[in-house]
Short mmCIF file of C-alpha atoms in Angstrom, two decimals:
data_model
loop_
_atom_site.label_atom_id
_atom_site.label_comp_id
_atom_site.label_asym_id
_atom_site.label_seq_id
_atom_site.Cartn_x
_atom_site.Cartn_y
_atom_site.Cartn_z
CA MET K 14 -53.57 -113.75 -44.11
CA ALA K 15 -55.92 -111.62 -46.46
CA ARG K 16 -57.96 -111.26 -43.72
CA VAL K 17 -55.32 -109.45 -41.81
CA ALA K 18 -53.10 -108.00 -44.44
CA LEU K 19 -56.02 -106.16 -46.01
CA PRO K 20 -57.04 -103.86 -43.06
CA PHE K 21 -53.15 -103.81 -41.58
CA ILE K 22 -52.19 -101.96 -45.22
CA LYS K 23 -55.06 -99.66 -45.11
CA VAL K 24 -53.97 -98.17 -41.80
CA GLU K 25 -50.74 -98.04 -42.77
CA VAL K 26 -51.64 -95.96 -45.86
CA ALA K 27 -53.97 -93.81 -43.72
CA LYS K 28 -50.89 -93.08 -41.37
CA LYS K 29 -49.22 -91.96 -44.83
CA ARG K 30 -46.42 -94.91 -43.85
CA GLY K 31 -43.86 -94.66 -46.79
CA TYR K 32 -42.79 -98.20 -46.77
CA VAL K 33 -44.85 -101.21 -45.88
CA PRO K 34 -43.06 -104.62 -45.04
CA VAL K 35 -46.11 -106.84 -46.39
CA LEU K 36 -46.95 -104.83 -49.38
CA HIS K 37 -43.27 -105.24 -50.60
CA ASN K 38 -43.58 -108.90 -50.13
CA ILE K 39 -46.88 -108.80 -52.21
CA ALA K 40 -45.01 -106.45 -55.11
CA HIS K 41 -42.01 -108.49 -55.28
CA ASP K 42 -42.36 -112.16 -54.32
CA PRO K 43 -44.00 -114.58 -56.26
CA ASP K 44 -45.28 -116.70 -53.57
CA TYR K 45 -47.64 -113.93 -52.71
CA VAL K 46 -49.46 -113.95 -56.12
CA ALA K 47 -52.90 -115.50 -54.41
CA LEU K 48 -52.60 -112.95 -51.81
CA ALA K 49 -51.92 -110.16 -54.45
CA ASP K 50 -55.52 -111.51 -56.25
CA LEU K 51 -57.55 -110.91 -53.23
CA ILE K 52 -56.28 -107.76 -51.89
CA VAL K 53 -54.37 -105.57 -54.09
CA PRO K 54 -57.55 -104.75 -56.48
CA GLU K 55 -59.24 -103.56 -53.04
CA LEU K 56 -56.36 -101.54 -52.17
CA ILE K 57 -55.60 -99.63 -55.38
CA ARG K 58 -59.61 -98.76 -55.61
CA GLY K 59 -59.48 -97.50 -52.02
CA PHE K 60 -56.31 -95.40 -52.58
CA PRO K 61 -57.00 -91.59 -51.95
CA ALA K 62 -56.89 -90.03 -54.93
CA ARG K 63 -54.88 -87.24 -53.42
CA ALA K 64 -51.61 -88.72 -52.08
CA HIS K 65 -49.07 -87.40 -49.56
CA LYS K 66 -45.68 -87.37 -50.66
CA LYS K 67 -45.04 -90.37 -48.36
CA GLN K 68 -47.88 -92.26 -49.57
CA LEU K 69 -46.03 -92.57 -53.45
CA GLU K 70 -43.91 -95.12 -52.26
CA THR K 71 -46.99 -97.25 -51.15
CA LEU K 72 -48.66 -96.46 -54.38
CA CYS K 73 -45.61 -97.30 -56.50
CA GLN K 74 -45.51 -101.01 -54.83
CA LEU K 75 -49.27 -101.23 -55.54
CA VAL K 76 -48.80 -100.42 -59.23
CA VAL K 77 -45.75 -102.97 -59.10
CA ALA K 78 -48.05 -105.54 -57.56
CA ALA K 79 -50.60 -104.87 -60.11
CA LEU K 80 -48.55 -105.42 -63.03
CA LEU K 81 -46.52 -108.54 -62.22
CA ARG K 82 -49.24 -110.01 -59.66
CA LEU K 83 -52.51 -109.58 -61.37
CA ASP K 84 -54.04 -110.97 -64.82
CA LYS K 85 -53.73 -108.38 -67.73
CA ASP K 86 -57.38 -107.91 -67.83
CA THR K 87 -57.74 -106.95 -64.32
CA ALA K 88 -54.81 -104.74 -64.32
CA LEU K 89 -55.99 -102.92 -67.48
CA THR K 90 -59.27 -102.37 -65.63
CA LEU K 91 -57.72 -100.86 -62.59
CA VAL K 92 -55.61 -98.58 -64.98
CA ALA K 93 -58.57 -97.44 -66.48
CA GLU K 94 -60.65 -96.82 -63.62
CA LYS K 95 -58.10 -94.80 -61.79
CA LEU K 96 -57.04 -92.61 -65.00
CA SER K 97 -60.72 -92.18 -65.50
CA SER K 98 -61.09 -90.26 -62.25
CA GLN K 99 -60.56 -86.32 -62.50
CA THR K 100 -59.30 -85.73 -59.03
CA LEU K 101 -56.38 -87.56 -59.55
CA ASP K 102 -52.58 -85.87 -58.54
CA VAL K 103 -49.94 -85.74 -61.15
CA ALA K 104 -47.73 -88.51 -59.51
CA GLN K 105 -50.70 -91.03 -59.54
CA ARG K 106 -51.45 -89.92 -63.19
CA VAL K 107 -48.20 -90.72 -64.57
CA TYR K 108 -47.69 -93.82 -62.45
CA TRP K 109 -50.87 -94.95 -63.87
CA LEU K 110 -50.35 -93.93 -67.53
CA GLY K 111 -46.71 -95.74 -66.97
CA ALA K 112 -48.57 -98.86 -66.03
CA GLY K 113 -50.87 -98.49 -68.76
CA LEU K 114 -47.84 -98.28 -70.98
CA GLN K 115 -46.45 -101.47 -69.86
CA LEU K 116 -49.55 -103.11 -70.17
CA GLU K 117 -51.02 -101.91 -73.94
CA PRO K 118 -48.41 -99.72 -75.09
CA SER K 119 -50.62 -98.85 -78.30
CA LEU K 120 -53.20 -97.75 -76.17
CA TYR K 121 -51.26 -95.70 -73.79
CA LEU K 122 -48.21 -94.45 -75.85
CA GLU K 123 -49.76 -91.05 -76.85
CA GLN K 124 -51.48 -90.40 -73.71
CA THR K 125 -48.40 -90.98 -71.76
CA ARG K 126 -46.46 -88.69 -74.06
CA GLN K 127 -48.57 -85.72 -73.92
CA TYR K 128 -48.78 -85.82 -70.29
CA VAL K 129 -45.42 -86.26 -69.45
CA GLY K 130 -44.19 -84.11 -72.12
CA LYS K 131 -40.96 -81.66 -71.29
CA SER K 132 -41.95 -81.87 -67.68
CA GLN K 133 -39.09 -82.40 -65.49
CA LEU K 134 -41.40 -83.29 -62.18
CA ARG K 135 -43.70 -85.70 -64.31
CA GLY K 136 -40.58 -87.41 -66.03
CA THR K 137 -39.04 -87.98 -62.64
CA HIS K 138 -42.24 -89.76 -61.57
CA LEU K 139 -41.91 -91.99 -64.58
CA VAL K 140 -38.47 -92.64 -63.79
CA ASP K 141 -39.41 -93.61 -60.04
CA LEU K 142 -42.11 -96.40 -61.42
CA LEU K 143 -39.44 -97.64 -63.92
CA HIS K 144 -36.65 -97.91 -61.25
CA ALA K 145 -39.65 -99.82 -58.75
CA LEU K 146 -40.26 -102.53 -61.51
CA ARG K 147 -36.20 -102.71 -62.34
CA ARG K 148 -35.77 -103.67 -58.81
CA GLU K 149 -37.35 -107.18 -59.91
CA LYS K 150 -34.93 -109.47 -61.00
CA SER K 151 -36.56 -110.72 -63.92
CA ASP K 152 -36.43 -107.61 -65.31
CA PRO K 153 -40.34 -107.32 -66.48
CA ARG K 154 -39.75 -105.29 -69.90
CA PRO K 155 -42.50 -106.29 -72.12
CA ASP K 156 -42.05 -106.27 -75.93
CA TRP K 157 -42.54 -102.79 -76.44
CA PRO K 158 -43.11 -101.46 -79.95
CA VAL K 159 -40.25 -99.20 -81.62
CA ALA K 160 -42.16 -96.12 -80.72
CA VAL K 161 -42.50 -97.18 -76.98
CA LEU K 162 -38.61 -97.69 -76.81
CA GLY K 163 -37.78 -94.21 -79.03
CA PHE K 164 -40.08 -92.63 -76.38
CA LEU K 165 -38.22 -93.88 -73.27
CA ILE K 166 -35.01 -93.35 -74.71
CA GLN K 167 -35.28 -89.85 -75.30
CA LEU K 168 -37.05 -89.29 -72.05
CA LEU K 169 -34.38 -91.35 -69.78
CA GLY K 170 -31.52 -90.97 -72.04
CA PRO K 171 -30.20 -87.14 -70.81
CA ARG K 172 -30.92 -88.27 -67.29
CA THR K 173 -28.20 -91.05 -67.21
CA SER K 174 -25.16 -91.82 -69.10
CA PRO K 175 -23.52 -94.94 -70.74
CA ARG K 176 -22.81 -97.51 -67.61
CA ILE K 177 -18.79 -97.85 -66.95
CA TRP K 178 -18.02 -100.23 -64.29
CA ALA K 179 -15.50 -100.11 -62.36
CA SER K 180 -13.09 -103.10 -61.20
CA GLY K 181 -13.64 -104.32 -57.82
CA ALA K 182 -16.76 -103.56 -55.53
CA HIS K 183 -18.52 -100.11 -55.92
CA TRP K 184 -21.56 -99.08 -55.26
CA VAL K 185 -24.23 -99.28 -58.01
CA SER K 186 -26.26 -96.14 -57.95
CA PRO K 187 -29.70 -95.52 -59.34
CA ALA K 188 -28.34 -93.55 -61.96
CA MET K 189 -26.16 -96.29 -63.20
CA GLU K 190 -29.20 -98.72 -62.91
CA LEU K 191 -31.22 -95.98 -65.38
CA GLY K 192 -28.15 -96.00 -67.97
CA GLU K 193 -28.25 -100.13 -68.07
CA PHE K 194 -31.84 -100.02 -68.87
CA VAL K 195 -31.55 -97.34 -71.51
CA GLU K 196 -28.60 -99.27 -72.98
CA GLY K 197 -30.88 -102.18 -72.97
CA LEU K 198 -33.71 -100.16 -74.73
CA ILE K 199 -31.04 -99.52 -77.38
CA MET K 200 -29.67 -102.75 -77.66
CA THR K 201 -33.60 -104.16 -78.46
CA LEU K 202 -33.76 -101.46 -80.85
CA ALA K 203 -30.46 -102.64 -82.35
CA GLY K 204 -31.88 -106.03 -82.67
CA LEU K 205 -35.19 -105.44 -85.00
CA PRO K 206 -34.84 -105.38 -88.56
CA ASP K 207 -37.73 -103.13 -89.14
CA ASP K 208 -37.76 -99.96 -91.27
CA ASP K 209 -39.23 -98.58 -88.05
CA ALA K 210 -35.97 -99.15 -85.86
CA THR K 211 -33.79 -97.61 -88.43
CA HIS K 212 -35.74 -94.27 -88.42
CA ALA K 213 -36.00 -94.60 -84.82
CA LEU K 214 -32.26 -94.80 -84.38
CA THR K 215 -31.68 -92.06 -86.86
CA SER K 216 -33.98 -89.82 -84.90
CA LEU K 217 -32.24 -90.56 -81.54
CA LEU K 218 -28.76 -89.74 -83.37
CA GLU K 219 -30.15 -86.35 -84.41
CA ASP K 220 -31.61 -85.63 -80.54
CA THR K 221 -28.92 -82.92 -79.31
CA ARG K 222 -30.13 -84.13 -75.59
CA LEU K 223 -28.50 -87.64 -76.28
CA GLU K 224 -24.58 -86.60 -76.99
CA GLY K 225 -23.63 -88.64 -74.03
CA TRP K 226 -25.12 -91.77 -75.92
CA GLU K 227 -23.71 -90.97 -79.31
CA ASN K 228 -21.29 -93.71 -79.67
CA THR K 229 -23.75 -96.58 -77.96
CA LEU K 230 -26.40 -95.29 -80.62
CA ARG K 231 -23.95 -95.43 -83.70
CA ARG K 232 -22.87 -99.03 -82.79
CA ALA K 233 -26.39 -99.89 -82.44
CA ALA K 234 -27.03 -98.48 -85.52
CA PHE K 235 -24.58 -100.27 -87.14
CA ASP K 236 -25.57 -104.00 -85.87
CA GLN K 237 -29.00 -102.82 -86.64
CA GLN K 238 -28.42 -102.02 -90.46
CA ALA K 239 -26.30 -105.57 -90.57
CA ILE K 240 -29.22 -107.08 -89.09
CA ARG K 241 -31.88 -105.68 -91.45
CA ARG K 242 -29.80 -106.73 -94.19
CA LYS K 243 -29.67 -110.16 -93.34
CA ALA K 244 -33.44 -110.20 -92.66
CA HIS K 245 -34.38 -108.84 -95.96
CA PHE K 246 -31.85 -110.43 -97.79
CA GLN K 247 -33.41 -112.49 -100.84
CA PRO K 248 -31.00 -114.63 -102.99
CA ALA K 249 -31.14 -113.77 -106.71
CA ASN K 250 -32.45 -116.69 -108.84
CA VAL K 251 -30.65 -118.40 -112.16
CA PRO K 252 -32.43 -115.98 -114.50
CA SER K 253 -31.55 -112.76 -112.68
CA VAL K 254 -28.02 -113.85 -112.19
CA PHE K 255 -27.79 -114.26 -116.10
CA ASN K 256 -29.56 -110.82 -116.68
CA THR K 257 -27.28 -109.31 -114.40
CA LEU K 258 -24.29 -110.70 -115.98
CA ALA K 259 -25.05 -109.52 -119.30
CA ASN K 260 -25.91 -106.19 -118.39
CA LEU K 261 -29.69 -106.34 -118.82
CA LYS K 262 -32.27 -106.25 -115.69
CA PRO K 263 -31.37 -105.44 -112.30
CA ALA K 264 -31.83 -108.44 -109.92
CA ASN K 265 -31.74 -106.67 -106.80
CA ALA K 266 -31.90 -103.01 -104.85
CA ALA K 267 -28.38 -103.01 -104.84
CA ASP K 268 -28.08 -103.94 -108.76
CA LEU K 269 -30.55 -101.58 -109.76
CA TRP K 270 -28.65 -98.68 -107.26
CA ALA K 271 -25.09 -99.26 -108.98
CA LEU K 272 -26.31 -99.12 -112.46
CA THR K 273 -28.00 -95.93 -112.00
CA GLN K 274 -24.89 -94.53 -110.54
CA GLU K 275 -23.02 -95.71 -113.61
CA HIS K 276 -25.26 -94.21 -116.20
CA LEU K 277 -25.10 -90.77 -113.78
CA GLN K 278 -21.42 -90.97 -114.38
CA GLN K 279 -21.90 -91.01 -118.10
CA LEU K 280 -24.00 -88.47 -118.32
CA ILE K 281 -21.64 -86.39 -116.00
CA ARG K 282 -18.88 -87.08 -118.76
CA ARG K 283 -20.90 -86.47 -121.45
CA ILE K 284 -22.12 -83.02 -120.09
CA ARG K 285 -18.54 -82.12 -119.41
CA ASP K 286 -16.70 -83.37 -122.21
CA ASP K 287 -18.79 -83.83 -125.28
CA ASN K 288 -18.96 -80.89 -127.90
CA THR K 289 -23.10 -81.08 -127.92
CA ASN K 290 -23.42 -78.09 -125.35
CA ASP K 291 -25.66 -80.25 -123.19
CA TYR K 292 -25.08 -78.14 -120.31
CA LYS K 293 -26.93 -75.09 -121.58
CA GLN K 294 -30.07 -77.03 -120.46
CA TYR K 295 -29.36 -76.09 -117.03
CA TRP K 296 -28.60 -72.32 -117.62
CA ALA K 297 -30.69 -69.47 -118.32
CA ASP K 298 -28.08 -67.06 -120.01
CA SER K 299 -25.74 -66.54 -117.17
CA GLU K 300 -28.11 -67.43 -114.30
CA PRO K 301 -28.81 -71.08 -113.52
CA LYS K 302 -32.35 -72.50 -113.84
CA CYS K 303 -34.36 -73.42 -111.20
CA GLU K 304 -34.09 -76.77 -109.29
CA ASN K 305 -37.47 -78.22 -111.09
CA ASP K 306 -36.10 -77.46 -114.82
CA CYS K 307 -32.49 -79.16 -113.97
CA ARG K 308 -34.54 -81.92 -112.67
CA ASP K 309 -36.29 -81.89 -116.00
CA ALA K 310 -33.40 -81.83 -118.12
CA LEU K 311 -31.53 -84.56 -116.61
CA LEU K 312 -34.32 -86.71 -116.06
CA SER K 313 -34.97 -86.56 -119.93
CA ASP K 314 -31.70 -87.95 -120.47
CA LEU K 315 -31.69 -90.33 -117.78
CA LYS K 316 -34.80 -91.88 -119.23
CA LEU K 317 -33.08 -92.59 -122.50
CA CYS K 318 -29.93 -94.18 -120.99
CA LEU K 319 -32.47 -96.70 -118.94
CA ARG K 320 -35.46 -97.17 -121.40
CA GLN K 321 -32.98 -99.91 -123.38
CA LEU K 322 -32.59 -101.71 -119.89
CA ALA K 323 -36.23 -101.86 -119.25
CA VAL K 324 -35.93 -99.76 -116.20
CA THR K 325 -37.98 -96.43 -115.59
CA ALA K 326 -37.36 -93.06 -114.55
CA GLU K 327 -40.09 -90.94 -113.05
CA ARG K 328 -40.03 -87.43 -111.11
CA GLU K 329 -41.70 -87.32 -107.61
CA GLY K 330 -41.84 -90.44 -106.79
CA SER K 331 -44.02 -91.04 -103.21
CA TYR K 332 -42.49 -92.28 -100.17
CA VAL K 333 -42.93 -92.79 -96.43
CA ASP K 334 -44.98 -89.59 -94.53
CA ASP K 335 -46.44 -88.94 -97.85
CA LYS K 336 -42.71 -87.31 -99.34
CA ARG K 337 -41.65 -87.35 -102.92
CA ALA K 338 -38.15 -87.57 -104.16
CA ASP K 339 -37.12 -85.88 -106.98
CA ILE K 340 -36.67 -88.98 -109.07
CA THR K 341 -37.59 -92.43 -108.68
CA VAL K 342 -35.65 -95.20 -110.80
CA SER K 343 -37.66 -98.58 -110.80
CA ALA K 344 -37.24 -102.18 -112.14
CA GLU K 345 -38.05 -105.55 -111.14
CA GLY K 346 -40.15 -104.35 -108.18
CA TYR K 347 -37.45 -102.21 -106.89
CA SER K 348 -37.16 -98.44 -106.65
CA ILE K 349 -34.00 -96.12 -105.75
CA PRO K 350 -35.02 -92.45 -105.20
CA ILE K 351 -32.76 -89.57 -106.43
CA GLU K 352 -32.78 -86.33 -104.36
CA ILE K 353 -31.43 -83.44 -106.39
CA LYS K 354 -30.13 -80.06 -104.78
CA CYS K 355 -28.94 -77.19 -106.70
CA GLU K 356 -26.01 -75.92 -104.68
CA SER K 357 -28.01 -72.71 -103.93
CA ASN K 358 -30.44 -74.60 -102.35
CA PRO K 359 -30.45 -73.41 -98.36
CA ASP K 360 -31.63 -77.08 -97.63
CA LEU K 361 -28.43 -78.66 -99.50
CA TRP K 362 -26.53 -79.68 -95.93
CA LYS K 363 -29.55 -81.44 -94.32
CA GLY K 364 -31.76 -82.72 -97.23
CA LEU K 365 -29.13 -85.58 -97.31
CA GLY K 366 -30.23 -86.90 -93.80
CA ALA K 367 -33.44 -85.20 -93.26
CA GLN K 368 -35.23 -86.36 -96.61
CA LEU K 369 -32.93 -88.95 -98.65
CA ILE K 370 -32.01 -90.86 -95.54
CA ALA K 371 -34.86 -90.04 -92.96
CA LYS K 372 -37.75 -90.36 -95.58
CA TYR K 373 -37.18 -92.12 -98.84
CA THR K 374 -34.39 -94.94 -98.48
CA ARG K 375 -36.93 -96.41 -95.41
CA ASP K 376 -38.95 -97.75 -98.26
CA PRO K 377 -38.91 -101.55 -98.65
CA ALA K 378 -38.27 -101.32 -102.22
CA SER K 379 -35.21 -99.48 -102.14
CA ASP K 380 -33.62 -101.59 -99.53
CA GLY K 381 -31.82 -98.58 -97.97
CA PHE K 382 -30.26 -97.58 -101.15
CA GLY K 383 -30.68 -93.84 -102.68
CA ILE K 384 -28.74 -91.35 -104.35
CA TYR K 385 -28.19 -87.46 -103.19
CA LEU K 386 -27.42 -85.49 -106.51
CA VAL K 387 -25.68 -81.84 -106.23
CA ILE K 388 -25.83 -79.82 -109.54
CA TRP K 389 -22.63 -77.62 -109.25
CA PHE K 390 -22.62 -74.13 -110.92
CA GLY K 391 -19.12 -73.42 -110.10
CA GLY K 392 -19.33 -72.64 -106.30
CA THR K 393 -20.36 -69.21 -106.18
CA TRP K 394 -23.70 -69.48 -105.25
CA GLN K 395 -23.35 -72.00 -102.55
CA LYS K 396 -22.78 -71.46 -98.81
CA SER K 397 -20.84 -73.29 -96.18
CA HIS K 398 -22.34 -75.63 -93.82
CA PRO K 399 -23.59 -73.92 -90.91
CA THR K 400 -21.50 -75.52 -88.10
CA ARG K 401 -19.08 -77.99 -89.59
CA TRP K 402 -16.84 -75.88 -92.21
CA ARG K 403 -15.97 -72.36 -91.99
CA TYR K 404 -15.56 -72.17 -96.11
CA PRO K 405 -17.74 -73.27 -98.67
CA PRO K 406 -16.07 -76.01 -100.50
CA LYS K 407 -13.97 -74.69 -103.60
CA SER K 408 -14.66 -77.87 -106.06
CA PRO K 409 -17.27 -80.55 -106.90
CA ALA K 410 -14.76 -83.35 -105.31
CA GLU K 411 -14.54 -81.41 -102.10
CA LEU K 412 -18.18 -80.74 -101.84
CA ARG K 413 -18.85 -84.71 -102.40
CA GLU K 414 -16.14 -85.70 -99.76
CA ARG K 415 -18.22 -83.28 -97.19
CA LEU K 416 -20.91 -85.08 -98.08
CA THR K 417 -19.92 -88.11 -97.73
CA ALA K 418 -18.82 -87.45 -94.14
CA ILE K 419 -22.00 -86.51 -93.37
CA ILE K 420 -23.16 -89.96 -94.73
CA ARG K 421 -20.38 -91.69 -92.40
CA ARG K 422 -21.99 -89.91 -89.47
CA ARG K 423 -25.54 -91.09 -90.51
CA ILE K 424 -26.51 -94.50 -90.22
CA ASP K 425 -27.03 -96.11 -93.84
CA THR K 426 -23.88 -95.69 -95.83
CA ARG K 427 -25.73 -97.20 -98.85
CA SER K 428 -26.50 -93.73 -99.80
CA SER K 429 -24.30 -92.46 -102.55
CA CYS K 430 -23.58 -88.59 -103.53
CA TRP K 431 -22.89 -87.23 -107.05
CA CYS K 432 -22.19 -83.61 -107.70
CA TRP K 433 -23.47 -82.75 -111.44
CA ILE K 434 -21.17 -80.32 -113.09
CA ALA K 435 -22.85 -77.90 -115.02
CA PRO K 436 -20.08 -75.15 -115.93
CA LEU K 437 -20.79 -71.77 -117.27
CA PRO K 438 -22.00 -71.31 -120.74
#
């Protein structure tokens, strides 16, 4: 059969045929594996570097045949050979980058991301290849890493929307199939307990191009957090339980988080109600001190509170992507990041998501816990949220309520907000 099929397909390709029946069978029928081994590599190597539009369907079938019928090493060799050509047209380069992404994601992700970029045309070619692969009933989606899942969701999501299946018989369009594929990618992310999956879902929720997928992404984020907690849960041993019940050393990150919050509340009450004038540490005459000076004053008091419990508090703890939290509270291998913002800080509203949640609480030692602390000087130095609220909050309680509302729109609800009250002297 190979002696007949090979010259026949070559002639059909030369005639710019869009559909070659026997090639379709080779790509999608597992009974044709032996035939594919004999003729597909030669057909791919002999395919013209500049293809006519009608030949792209034939090329797509060849790529699918290489992915599904050839062994991985042979397919990777063919991908490398084709991409090494300097005369390869745009569509073919996208197809072969997409094939490389299927076979060896770590090797071809960045190349694909850079080449496809924001180009509608190149993105369409990649969609065409993925759609051709989706026709295979077994859905040959490999175990992609988180970075590839995020890239494909960002690329394909804006082109479709979550599926809404009507009752009874109805037409399933390519856009509906693509939507089902994107939903599958999101659910794959939701099933991963890794910190990278948490960060990927956070980034996807912030992507305005994926507004149509917001509910799906939020549901996936909630499910992923539950899976993540179960995967990382470690039962406390007897000594740690005794220490916790006796208000001694914290047993886990949640215990350390609660302990830190309790001491912050005590400090707030002392600054507000005691006759020691501690609030003056945060003022320079009638003007608020800079953020770093306020942080140092707070850190000094917090250290004294925690020292007797063998808990340390240090400034500028290192976290993911070389980012640094203002204060890190640590004990028994756990650490809780505290991000501090004065009410006049222009990053007051976005620091909660962009810094505390996206960067610091991703650290395994924090287990997703963190504290966002705002120093309130009276409300006159602070600006309102740029889009959600027209007027600035009138009290620390209202500011905290608004920040908490932002948290609820985020993934990790284990981050807390505190408004530190430093009234005028």
